[in-house]
mmCIF file of C-alpha atoms in Angstrom:
data_model
loop_
_atom_site.group_PDB
_atom_site.id
_atom_site.type_symbol
_atom_site.label_atom_id
_atom_site.label_comp_id
_atom_site.label_asym_id
_atom_site.label_seq_id
_atom_site.Cartn_x
_atom_site.Cartn_y
_atom_site.Cartn_z
ATOM 1 C CA MET O 1 0.131 -0.554 0.002
ATOM 2 C CA LYS O 2 1.507 3.262 -1.021
ATOM 3 C CA LYS O 3 1.669 6.163 1.717
ATOM 4 C CA ALA O 4 0.106 9.756 0.433
ATOM 5 C CA TYR O 5 1.528 12.867 2.273
ATOM 6 C CA ILE O 6 -1.723 15.501 2.096
ATOM 7 C CA CYS O 7 -1.062 18.581 1.689
ATOM 8 C CA SER O 8 -4.244 21.038 1.343
ATOM 9 C CA PRO O 9 -4.118 24.567 3.403
ATOM 10 C CA TYR O 10 -5.307 24.568 7.499
ATOM 11 C CA ARG O 11 -4.638 28.008 8.629
ATOM 12 C CA ALA O 12 -8.012 30.758 7.677
ATOM 13 C CA GLU O 13 -8.831 33.778 8.667
ATOM 14 C CA SER O 14 -12.663 33.113 10.106
ATOM 15 C CA GLU O 15 -13.762 30.483 11.531
ATOM 16 C CA LYS O 16 -15.951 29.180 8.385
ATOM 17 C CA GLU O 17 -12.649 29.187 6.320
ATOM 18 C CA MET O 18 -11.361 26.735 9.087
ATOM 19 C CA LYS O 19 -14.289 24.639 8.238
ATOM 20 C CA ARG O 20 -13.710 24.830 4.737
ATOM 21 C CA ASN O 21 -9.773 23.681 5.010
ATOM 22 C CA LEU O 22 -10.541 20.564 7.262
ATOM 23 C CA GLU O 23 -13.230 19.571 5.707
ATOM 24 C CA TYR O 24 -11.081 19.871 2.215
ATOM 25 C CA ALA O 25 -8.172 18.298 4.191
ATOM 26 C CA ARG O 26 -10.635 14.854 5.168
ATOM 27 C CA GLU O 27 -11.629 14.445 1.794
ATOM 28 C CA LEU O 28 -8.197 14.823 0.062
ATOM 29 C CA THR O 29 -7.933 11.961 3.045
ATOM 30 C CA ARG O 30 -10.874 10.323 1.942
ATOM 31 C CA LYS O 31 -10.241 10.053 -1.388
ATOM 32 C CA ALA O 32 -6.484 8.512 -0.458
ATOM 33 C CA LEU O 33 -7.669 5.669 1.507
ATOM 34 C CA GLU O 34 -10.515 4.682 -1.085
ATOM 35 C CA ASP O 35 -8.753 4.887 -3.748
ATOM 36 C CA GLY O 36 -6.204 2.158 -1.649
ATOM 37 C CA MET O 37 -3.450 3.985 -0.211
ATOM 38 C CA ALA O 38 -2.186 4.752 3.493
ATOM 39 C CA PRO O 39 -2.536 8.290 3.918
ATOM 40 C CA VAL O 40 -0.963 10.749 5.610
ATOM 41 C CA THR O 41 -2.293 13.653 7.146
ATOM 42 C CA PRO O 42 -0.766 16.059 9.652
ATOM 43 C CA HIS O 43 -3.204 18.785 9.680
ATOM 44 C CA LEU O 44 -6.056 16.681 10.315
ATOM 45 C CA TYR O 45 -4.449 15.140 13.637
ATOM 46 C CA MET O 46 -1.399 17.077 15.141
ATOM 47 C CA THR O 47 -3.276 20.497 15.471
ATOM 48 C CA GLN O 48 -5.647 18.296 17.888
ATOM 49 C CA CYS O 49 -2.492 18.548 21.037
ATOM 50 C CA LEU O 50 -0.963 21.834 19.313
ATOM 51 C CA ASN O 51 -1.401 25.561 19.244
ATOM 52 C CA GLU O 52 -1.249 27.131 15.800
ATOM 53 C CA GLU O 53 -1.078 30.220 17.363
ATOM 54 C CA ASP O 54 2.113 29.308 18.886
ATOM 55 C CA PRO O 55 4.510 30.388 16.526
ATOM 56 C CA TRP O 56 6.853 27.235 18.344
ATOM 57 C CA GLU O 57 4.061 24.916 18.430
ATOM 58 C CA ARG O 58 3.368 25.236 14.765
ATOM 59 C CA GLU O 59 6.741 24.919 13.894
ATOM 60 C CA ILE O 60 7.640 21.722 15.379
ATOM 61 C CA GLY O 61 3.664 20.505 13.785
ATOM 62 C CA LEU O 62 5.409 21.445 10.872
ATOM 63 C CA LYS O 63 8.853 20.092 11.171
ATOM 64 C CA ALA O 64 6.797 17.195 12.629
ATOM 65 C CA GLY O 65 4.849 16.656 9.388
ATOM 66 C CA LEU O 66 8.865 17.499 6.553
ATOM 67 C CA GLU O 67 9.887 13.929 9.391
ATOM 68 C CA LEU O 68 6.289 11.723 8.243
ATOM 69 C CA LEU O 69 6.985 13.491 5.103
ATOM 70 C CA LYS O 70 10.261 11.362 4.075
ATOM 71 C CA GLY O 71 8.174 8.644 4.086
ATOM 72 C CA CYS O 72 5.204 9.074 2.090
ATOM 73 C CA ASP O 73 5.873 7.825 -1.051
ATOM 74 C CA PHE O 74 4.352 10.570 -3.395
ATOM 75 C CA LEU O 75 2.591 14.398 -2.400
ATOM 76 C CA MET O 76 -0.942 14.644 -2.950
ATOM 77 C CA VAL O 77 -1.687 18.028 -2.802
ATOM 78 C CA GLY O 78 -4.340 19.996 -2.691
ATOM 79 C CA ILE O 79 -5.097 23.010 -4.754
ATOM 80 C CA ARG O 80 -8.986 23.993 -4.974
ATOM 81 C CA TYR O 81 -8.171 27.060 -2.234
ATOM 82 C CA GLY O 82 -4.680 28.215 -3.371
ATOM 83 C CA ILE O 83 -0.218 27.228 -2.048
ATOM 84 C CA SER O 84 -0.097 28.885 1.809
ATOM 85 C CA GLU O 85 3.274 29.003 2.562
ATOM 86 C CA GLY O 86 3.050 25.550 4.077
ATOM 87 C CA MET O 87 2.182 24.024 2.107
ATOM 88 C CA ASN O 88 4.644 25.666 0.196
ATOM 89 C CA LYS O 89 7.607 24.394 1.814
ATOM 90 C CA GLU O 90 5.476 21.193 1.407
ATOM 91 C CA ILE O 91 6.468 20.936 -1.681
ATOM 92 C CA VAL O 92 9.584 21.960 -1.737
ATOM 93 C CA ALA O 93 10.274 19.252 0.777
ATOM 94 C CA ALA O 94 9.101 16.704 -1.448
ATOM 95 C CA GLU O 95 10.747 17.546 -4.260
ATOM 96 C CA VAL O 96 13.564 17.558 -2.341
ATOM 97 C CA VAL O 97 13.359 14.300 -1.414
ATOM 98 C CA GLY O 98 12.357 13.530 -5.136
ATOM 99 C CA LEU O 99 8.673 12.887 -4.755
ATOM 100 C CA ASP O 100 6.512 12.377 -6.538
ATOM 101 C CA VAL O 101 3.658 15.996 -6.639
ATOM 102 C CA VAL O 102 0.623 14.825 -7.957
ATOM 103 C CA ASN O 103 -2.218 18.047 -7.887
ATOM 104 C CA ALA O 104 -4.921 15.747 -6.054
ATOM 105 C CA ASP O 105 -7.913 16.626 -9.051
ATOM 106 C CA LYS O 106 -5.462 14.695 -11.484
ATOM 107 C CA LEU O 107 -4.412 11.578 -8.590
ATOM 108 C CA HIS O 108 -6.885 9.493 -11.027
ATOM 109 C CA TYR O 109 -3.889 9.922 -14.248
ATOM 110 C CA LYS O 110 -1.343 9.017 -11.991
ATOM 111 C CA LEU O 111 -2.938 5.544 -10.181
ATOM 112 C CA LYS O 112 -4.084 5.117 -13.892
ATOM 113 C CA ASP O 113 0.205 4.925 -15.241
ATOM 114 C CA GLU O 114 1.540 3.296 -12.501
ATOM 115 C CA LYS O 115 -1.663 0.652 -13.045
ATOM 116 C CA LEU O 116 -0.320 0.155 -16.928
ATOM 117 C CA ARG O 117 2.288 -0.157 -14.676
ATOM 118 C CA GLY O 118 2.444 -2.497 -12.870
ATOM 119 C CA SER O 119 3.920 -0.412 -10.345
ATOM 120 C CA VAL O 120 0.336 -0.190 -8.134
#
């Protein structure tokens, strides 16, 4: 089972935007599960124990997420609401360690290609 690191916005200007971002992260996580992958979505659980408004806690959460990224097979990026500063760091980190960066809306193309090559 391939591991997909889920990258989508978390920080928000309003409660409504925060709710939207969390729903989107859950949607992407579910999509990965339905496609037979093991999703890694740090912003769905690290934010439950860390205070996003505390710069030190935010930084340790981001660092831990980047460590988790290294153990994944690719980065799945949800761009529906744009690319945040944190997402950009994850994209750059994925490229540095040689992971494919896949637009979540185009995931089916990657999976189809891998199936054709027999690497799923």
